[in-house]
GROMACS .gro file of C-alpha atoms in nm:
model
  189
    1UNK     CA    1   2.180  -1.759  -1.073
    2UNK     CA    2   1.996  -1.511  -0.812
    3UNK     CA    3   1.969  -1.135  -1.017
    4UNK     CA    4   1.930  -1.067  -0.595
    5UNK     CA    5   2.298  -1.118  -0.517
    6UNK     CA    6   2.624  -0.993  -0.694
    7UNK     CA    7   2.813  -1.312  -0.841
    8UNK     CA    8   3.072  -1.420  -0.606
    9UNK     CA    9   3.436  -1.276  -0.731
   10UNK     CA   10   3.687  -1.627  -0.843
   11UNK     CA   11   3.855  -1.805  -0.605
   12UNK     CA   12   4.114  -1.842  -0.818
   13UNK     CA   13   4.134  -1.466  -0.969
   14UNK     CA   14   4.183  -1.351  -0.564
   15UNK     CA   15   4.505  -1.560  -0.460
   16UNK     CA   16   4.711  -1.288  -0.344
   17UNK     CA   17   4.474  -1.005  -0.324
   18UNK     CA   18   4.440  -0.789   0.014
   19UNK     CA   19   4.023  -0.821  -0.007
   20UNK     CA   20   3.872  -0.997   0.294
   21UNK     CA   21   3.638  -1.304   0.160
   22UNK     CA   22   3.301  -1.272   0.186
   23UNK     CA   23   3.127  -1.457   0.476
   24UNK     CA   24   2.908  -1.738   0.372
   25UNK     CA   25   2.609  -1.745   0.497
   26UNK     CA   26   2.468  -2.053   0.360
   27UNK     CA   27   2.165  -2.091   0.610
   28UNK     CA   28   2.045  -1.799   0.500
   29UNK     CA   29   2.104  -1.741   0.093
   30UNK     CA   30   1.817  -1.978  -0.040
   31UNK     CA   31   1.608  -2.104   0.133
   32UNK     CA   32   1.294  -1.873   0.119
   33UNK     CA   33   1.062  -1.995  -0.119
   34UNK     CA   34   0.962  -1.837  -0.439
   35UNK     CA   35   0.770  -1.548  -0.429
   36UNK     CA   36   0.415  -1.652  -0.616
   37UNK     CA   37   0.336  -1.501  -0.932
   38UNK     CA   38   0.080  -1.206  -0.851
   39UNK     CA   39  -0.260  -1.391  -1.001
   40UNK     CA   40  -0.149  -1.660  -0.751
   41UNK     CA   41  -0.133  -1.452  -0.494
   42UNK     CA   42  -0.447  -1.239  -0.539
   43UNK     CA   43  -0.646  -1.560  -0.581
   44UNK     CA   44  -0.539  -1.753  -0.300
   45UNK     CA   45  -0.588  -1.409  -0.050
   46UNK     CA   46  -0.931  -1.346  -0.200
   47UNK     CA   47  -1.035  -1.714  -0.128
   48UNK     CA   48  -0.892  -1.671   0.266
   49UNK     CA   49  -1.043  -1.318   0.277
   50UNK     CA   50  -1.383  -1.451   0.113
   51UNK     CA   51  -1.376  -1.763   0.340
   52UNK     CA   52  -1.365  -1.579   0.654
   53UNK     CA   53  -1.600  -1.308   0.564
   54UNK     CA   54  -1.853  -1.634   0.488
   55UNK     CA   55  -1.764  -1.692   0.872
   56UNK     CA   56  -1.856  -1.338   0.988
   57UNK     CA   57  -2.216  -1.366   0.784
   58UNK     CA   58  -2.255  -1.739   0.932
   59UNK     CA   59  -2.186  -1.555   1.279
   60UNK     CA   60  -2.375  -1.271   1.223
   61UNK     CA   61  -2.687  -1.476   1.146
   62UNK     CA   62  -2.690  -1.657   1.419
   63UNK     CA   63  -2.600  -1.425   1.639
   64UNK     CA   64  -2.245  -1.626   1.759
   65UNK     CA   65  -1.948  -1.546   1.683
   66UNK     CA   66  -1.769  -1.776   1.449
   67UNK     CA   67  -1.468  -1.636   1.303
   68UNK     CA   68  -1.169  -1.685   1.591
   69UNK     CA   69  -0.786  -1.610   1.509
   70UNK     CA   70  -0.677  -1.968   1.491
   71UNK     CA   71  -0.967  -2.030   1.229
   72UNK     CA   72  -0.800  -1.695   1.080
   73UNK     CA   73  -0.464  -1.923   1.067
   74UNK     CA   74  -0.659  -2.228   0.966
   75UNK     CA   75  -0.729  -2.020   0.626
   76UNK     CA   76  -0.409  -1.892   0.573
   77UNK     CA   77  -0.276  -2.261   0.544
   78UNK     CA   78  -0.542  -2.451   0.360
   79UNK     CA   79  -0.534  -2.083   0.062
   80UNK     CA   80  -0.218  -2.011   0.088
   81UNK     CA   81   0.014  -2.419   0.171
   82UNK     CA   82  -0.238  -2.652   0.048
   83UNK     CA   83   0.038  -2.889  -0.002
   84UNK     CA   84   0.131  -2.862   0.351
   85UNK     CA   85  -0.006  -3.184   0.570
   86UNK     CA   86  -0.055  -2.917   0.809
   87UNK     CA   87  -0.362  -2.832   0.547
   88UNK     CA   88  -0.490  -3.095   0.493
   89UNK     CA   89  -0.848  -3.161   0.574
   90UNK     CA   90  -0.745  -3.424   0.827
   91UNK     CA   91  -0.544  -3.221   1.017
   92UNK     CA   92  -0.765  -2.901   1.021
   93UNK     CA   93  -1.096  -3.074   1.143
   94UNK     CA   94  -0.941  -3.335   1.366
   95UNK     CA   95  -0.672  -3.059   1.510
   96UNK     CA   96  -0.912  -2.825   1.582
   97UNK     CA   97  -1.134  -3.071   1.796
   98UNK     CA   98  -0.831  -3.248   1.940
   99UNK     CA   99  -0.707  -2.882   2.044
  100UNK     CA  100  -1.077  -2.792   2.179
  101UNK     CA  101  -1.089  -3.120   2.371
  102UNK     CA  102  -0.746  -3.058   2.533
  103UNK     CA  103  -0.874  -2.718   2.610
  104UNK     CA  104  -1.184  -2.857   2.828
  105UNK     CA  105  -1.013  -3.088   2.999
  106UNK     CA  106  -0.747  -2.878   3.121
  107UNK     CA  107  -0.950  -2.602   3.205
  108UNK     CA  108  -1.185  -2.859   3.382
  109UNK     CA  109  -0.836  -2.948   3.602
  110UNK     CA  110  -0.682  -2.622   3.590
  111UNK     CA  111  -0.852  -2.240   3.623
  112UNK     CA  112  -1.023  -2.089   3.358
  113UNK     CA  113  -0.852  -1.798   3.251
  114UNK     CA  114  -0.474  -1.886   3.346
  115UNK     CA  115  -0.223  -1.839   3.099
  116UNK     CA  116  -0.001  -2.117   3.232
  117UNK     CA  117  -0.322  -2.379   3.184
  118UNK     CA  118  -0.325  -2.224   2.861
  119UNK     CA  119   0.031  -2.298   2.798
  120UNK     CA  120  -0.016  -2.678   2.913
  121UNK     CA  121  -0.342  -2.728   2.697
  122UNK     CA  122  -0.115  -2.577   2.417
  123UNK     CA  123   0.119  -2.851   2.493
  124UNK     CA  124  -0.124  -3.113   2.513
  125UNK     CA  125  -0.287  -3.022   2.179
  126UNK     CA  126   0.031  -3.043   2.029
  127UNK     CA  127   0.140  -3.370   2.165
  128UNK     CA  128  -0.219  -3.491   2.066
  129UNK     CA  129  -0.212  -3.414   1.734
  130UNK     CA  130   0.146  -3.529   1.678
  131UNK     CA  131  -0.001  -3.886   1.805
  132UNK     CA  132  -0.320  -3.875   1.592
  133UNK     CA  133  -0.087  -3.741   1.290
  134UNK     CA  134  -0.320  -3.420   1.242
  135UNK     CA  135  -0.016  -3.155   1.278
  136UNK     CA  136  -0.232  -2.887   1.278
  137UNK     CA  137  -0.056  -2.558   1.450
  138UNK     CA  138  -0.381  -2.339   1.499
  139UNK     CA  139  -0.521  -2.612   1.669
  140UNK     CA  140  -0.296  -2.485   1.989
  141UNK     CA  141  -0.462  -2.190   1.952
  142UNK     CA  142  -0.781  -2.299   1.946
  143UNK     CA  143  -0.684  -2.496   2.361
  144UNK     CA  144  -0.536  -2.124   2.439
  145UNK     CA  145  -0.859  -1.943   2.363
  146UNK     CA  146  -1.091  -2.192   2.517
  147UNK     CA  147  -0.879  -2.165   2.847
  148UNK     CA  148  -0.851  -1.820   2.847
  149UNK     CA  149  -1.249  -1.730   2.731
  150UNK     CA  150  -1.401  -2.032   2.869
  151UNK     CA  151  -1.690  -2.057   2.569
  152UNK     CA  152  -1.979  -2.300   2.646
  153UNK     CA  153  -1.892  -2.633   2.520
  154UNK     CA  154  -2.219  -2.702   2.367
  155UNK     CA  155  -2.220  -2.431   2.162
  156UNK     CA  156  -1.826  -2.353   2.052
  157UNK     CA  157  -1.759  -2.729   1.937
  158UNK     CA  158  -2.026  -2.733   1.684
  159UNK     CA  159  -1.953  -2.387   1.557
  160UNK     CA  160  -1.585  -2.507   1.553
  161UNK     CA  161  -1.642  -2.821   1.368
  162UNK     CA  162  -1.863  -2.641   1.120
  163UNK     CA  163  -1.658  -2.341   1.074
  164UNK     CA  164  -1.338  -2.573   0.967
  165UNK     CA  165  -1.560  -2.804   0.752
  166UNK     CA  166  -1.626  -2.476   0.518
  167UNK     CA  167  -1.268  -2.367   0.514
  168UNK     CA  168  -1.175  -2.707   0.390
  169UNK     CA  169  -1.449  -2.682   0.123
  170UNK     CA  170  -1.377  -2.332   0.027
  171UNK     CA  171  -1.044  -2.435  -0.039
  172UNK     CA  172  -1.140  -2.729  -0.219
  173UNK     CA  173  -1.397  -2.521  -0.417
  174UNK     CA  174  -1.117  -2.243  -0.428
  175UNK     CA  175  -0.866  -2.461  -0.614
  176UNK     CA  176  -1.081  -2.634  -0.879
  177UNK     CA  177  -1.202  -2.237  -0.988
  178UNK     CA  178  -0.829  -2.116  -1.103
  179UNK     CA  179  -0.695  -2.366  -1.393
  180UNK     CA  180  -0.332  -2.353  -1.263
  181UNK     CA  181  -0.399  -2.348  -0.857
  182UNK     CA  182  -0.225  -2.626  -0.660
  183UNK     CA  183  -0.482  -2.873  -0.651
  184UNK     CA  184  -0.648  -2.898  -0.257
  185UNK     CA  185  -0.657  -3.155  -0.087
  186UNK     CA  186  -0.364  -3.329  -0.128
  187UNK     CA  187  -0.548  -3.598   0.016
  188UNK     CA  188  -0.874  -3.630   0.236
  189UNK     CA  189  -0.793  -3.867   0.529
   0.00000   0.00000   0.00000
C-alpha cells in the first residue's frame, strides 16, 4: 500500500452514507516509476554530468564545439534508462547519424534555417529510425539543429559519431564502476 495516499474508506462500511465517492483516477495513481534510491541517483547524474564535461574538454581542445543539446539528451538516457532500447548503443550511434543524414538531405531540398524543414527532417528522422529499429528520440534533434545551424558536414558528422561513441562507453564504463548499477548495454547491436 502507497504511505502517499489515504486508504480508500469500505465500500461496504458507506452503503447509506451522504459522502460523495471519491473519483478514481486510475490513469493517474501508479504509474510513475519509483523514485531511485539517492546513491543511484547521484551516480548515474555524476556519470551524465562527467560525460558531457569530457565533451566540453574534447571541444575545447580542438577548438569545435562538441557538446549539442540532443547529445545532452543522448546522456540523460544511456545514465539515467539504460534499459530503455532507446539507450541502447544501437540506437544512439545509428539514430544520431540517421537523424544527421535526414538533416542534410532536407536542408539540401529545403532552406537552411526554416523551422518547417526542420519539422519535416524531424519527421523523417523519426520515420527512419523506426524502420532501421534505432528509436532514438534525440536523434530528431540532432535533423532540427543541422537545419536550423547548417554545420559543415565534414566536420559535424565525425564529431557526432565520436561524441556518441564516448557516451555509450562512459555508460558502459559508468555501470561496471557501481556494484548494484543496472548493467549497460542491454545489448550492443
Amino acid at each position: 500500500m502507497s504511505t502517499d495516499a489515504a486508504p480508500r474508506p469500505d465500500t461496504a462500511s458507506d452503503v447509506g452514507s451522504a459522502a460523495p465517492r471519491e473519483p478514481r483516477l486510475p490513469w493517474i495513481a501508479g504509474r510513475a516509476p519509483a523514485r531511485p534510491a539517492p546513491v543511484a541517483a547521484f551516480h548515474s547524474v555524476s556519470a551524465a554530468t562527467a560525460a558531457l564535461l569530457g565533451l566540453v574538454a574534447l571541444g575545447a581542445l580542438i577548438h569545435e564545439p562538441v557538446l549539442i543539446p540532443p547529445l545532452a539528451a543522448s546522456a540523460a538516457l544511456v545514465h539515467c534508462a539504460p534499459a530503455l532500447p532507446l539507450a541502447q548503443p544501437r540506437s544512439v550511434i545509428v539514430g544520431h547519424l540517421l537523424g544527421a543524414a535526414a538533416g542534410y538531405t532536407v536542408a539540401a531540398v529545403a532552406a537552411h534555417g526554416s523551422a518547417w524543414a526542420a519539422a519535416v527532417a524531424a519527421g523523417v528522422t523519426l520515420a527512419l529510425t523506426t524502420l532501421a529499429r534505432t528509436p532514438h528520440s534525440p536523434a530528431c534533434a540532432t535533423a532540427v539543429v543541422i537545419v536550423l545551424q547548417a554545420p559543415a558536414p565534414g566536420r559535424f558528422v565525425p564529431l557526432l559519431f565520436g561524441a556518441t561513441v564516448l557516451l555509450v562507453l562512459t555508460a558502459y564504463a559508468a555501470s561496471r564502476i557501481r556494484r548494484a548499477a543496472p548493467r549497460y548495454p542491454a545489448y550492443w547491436w
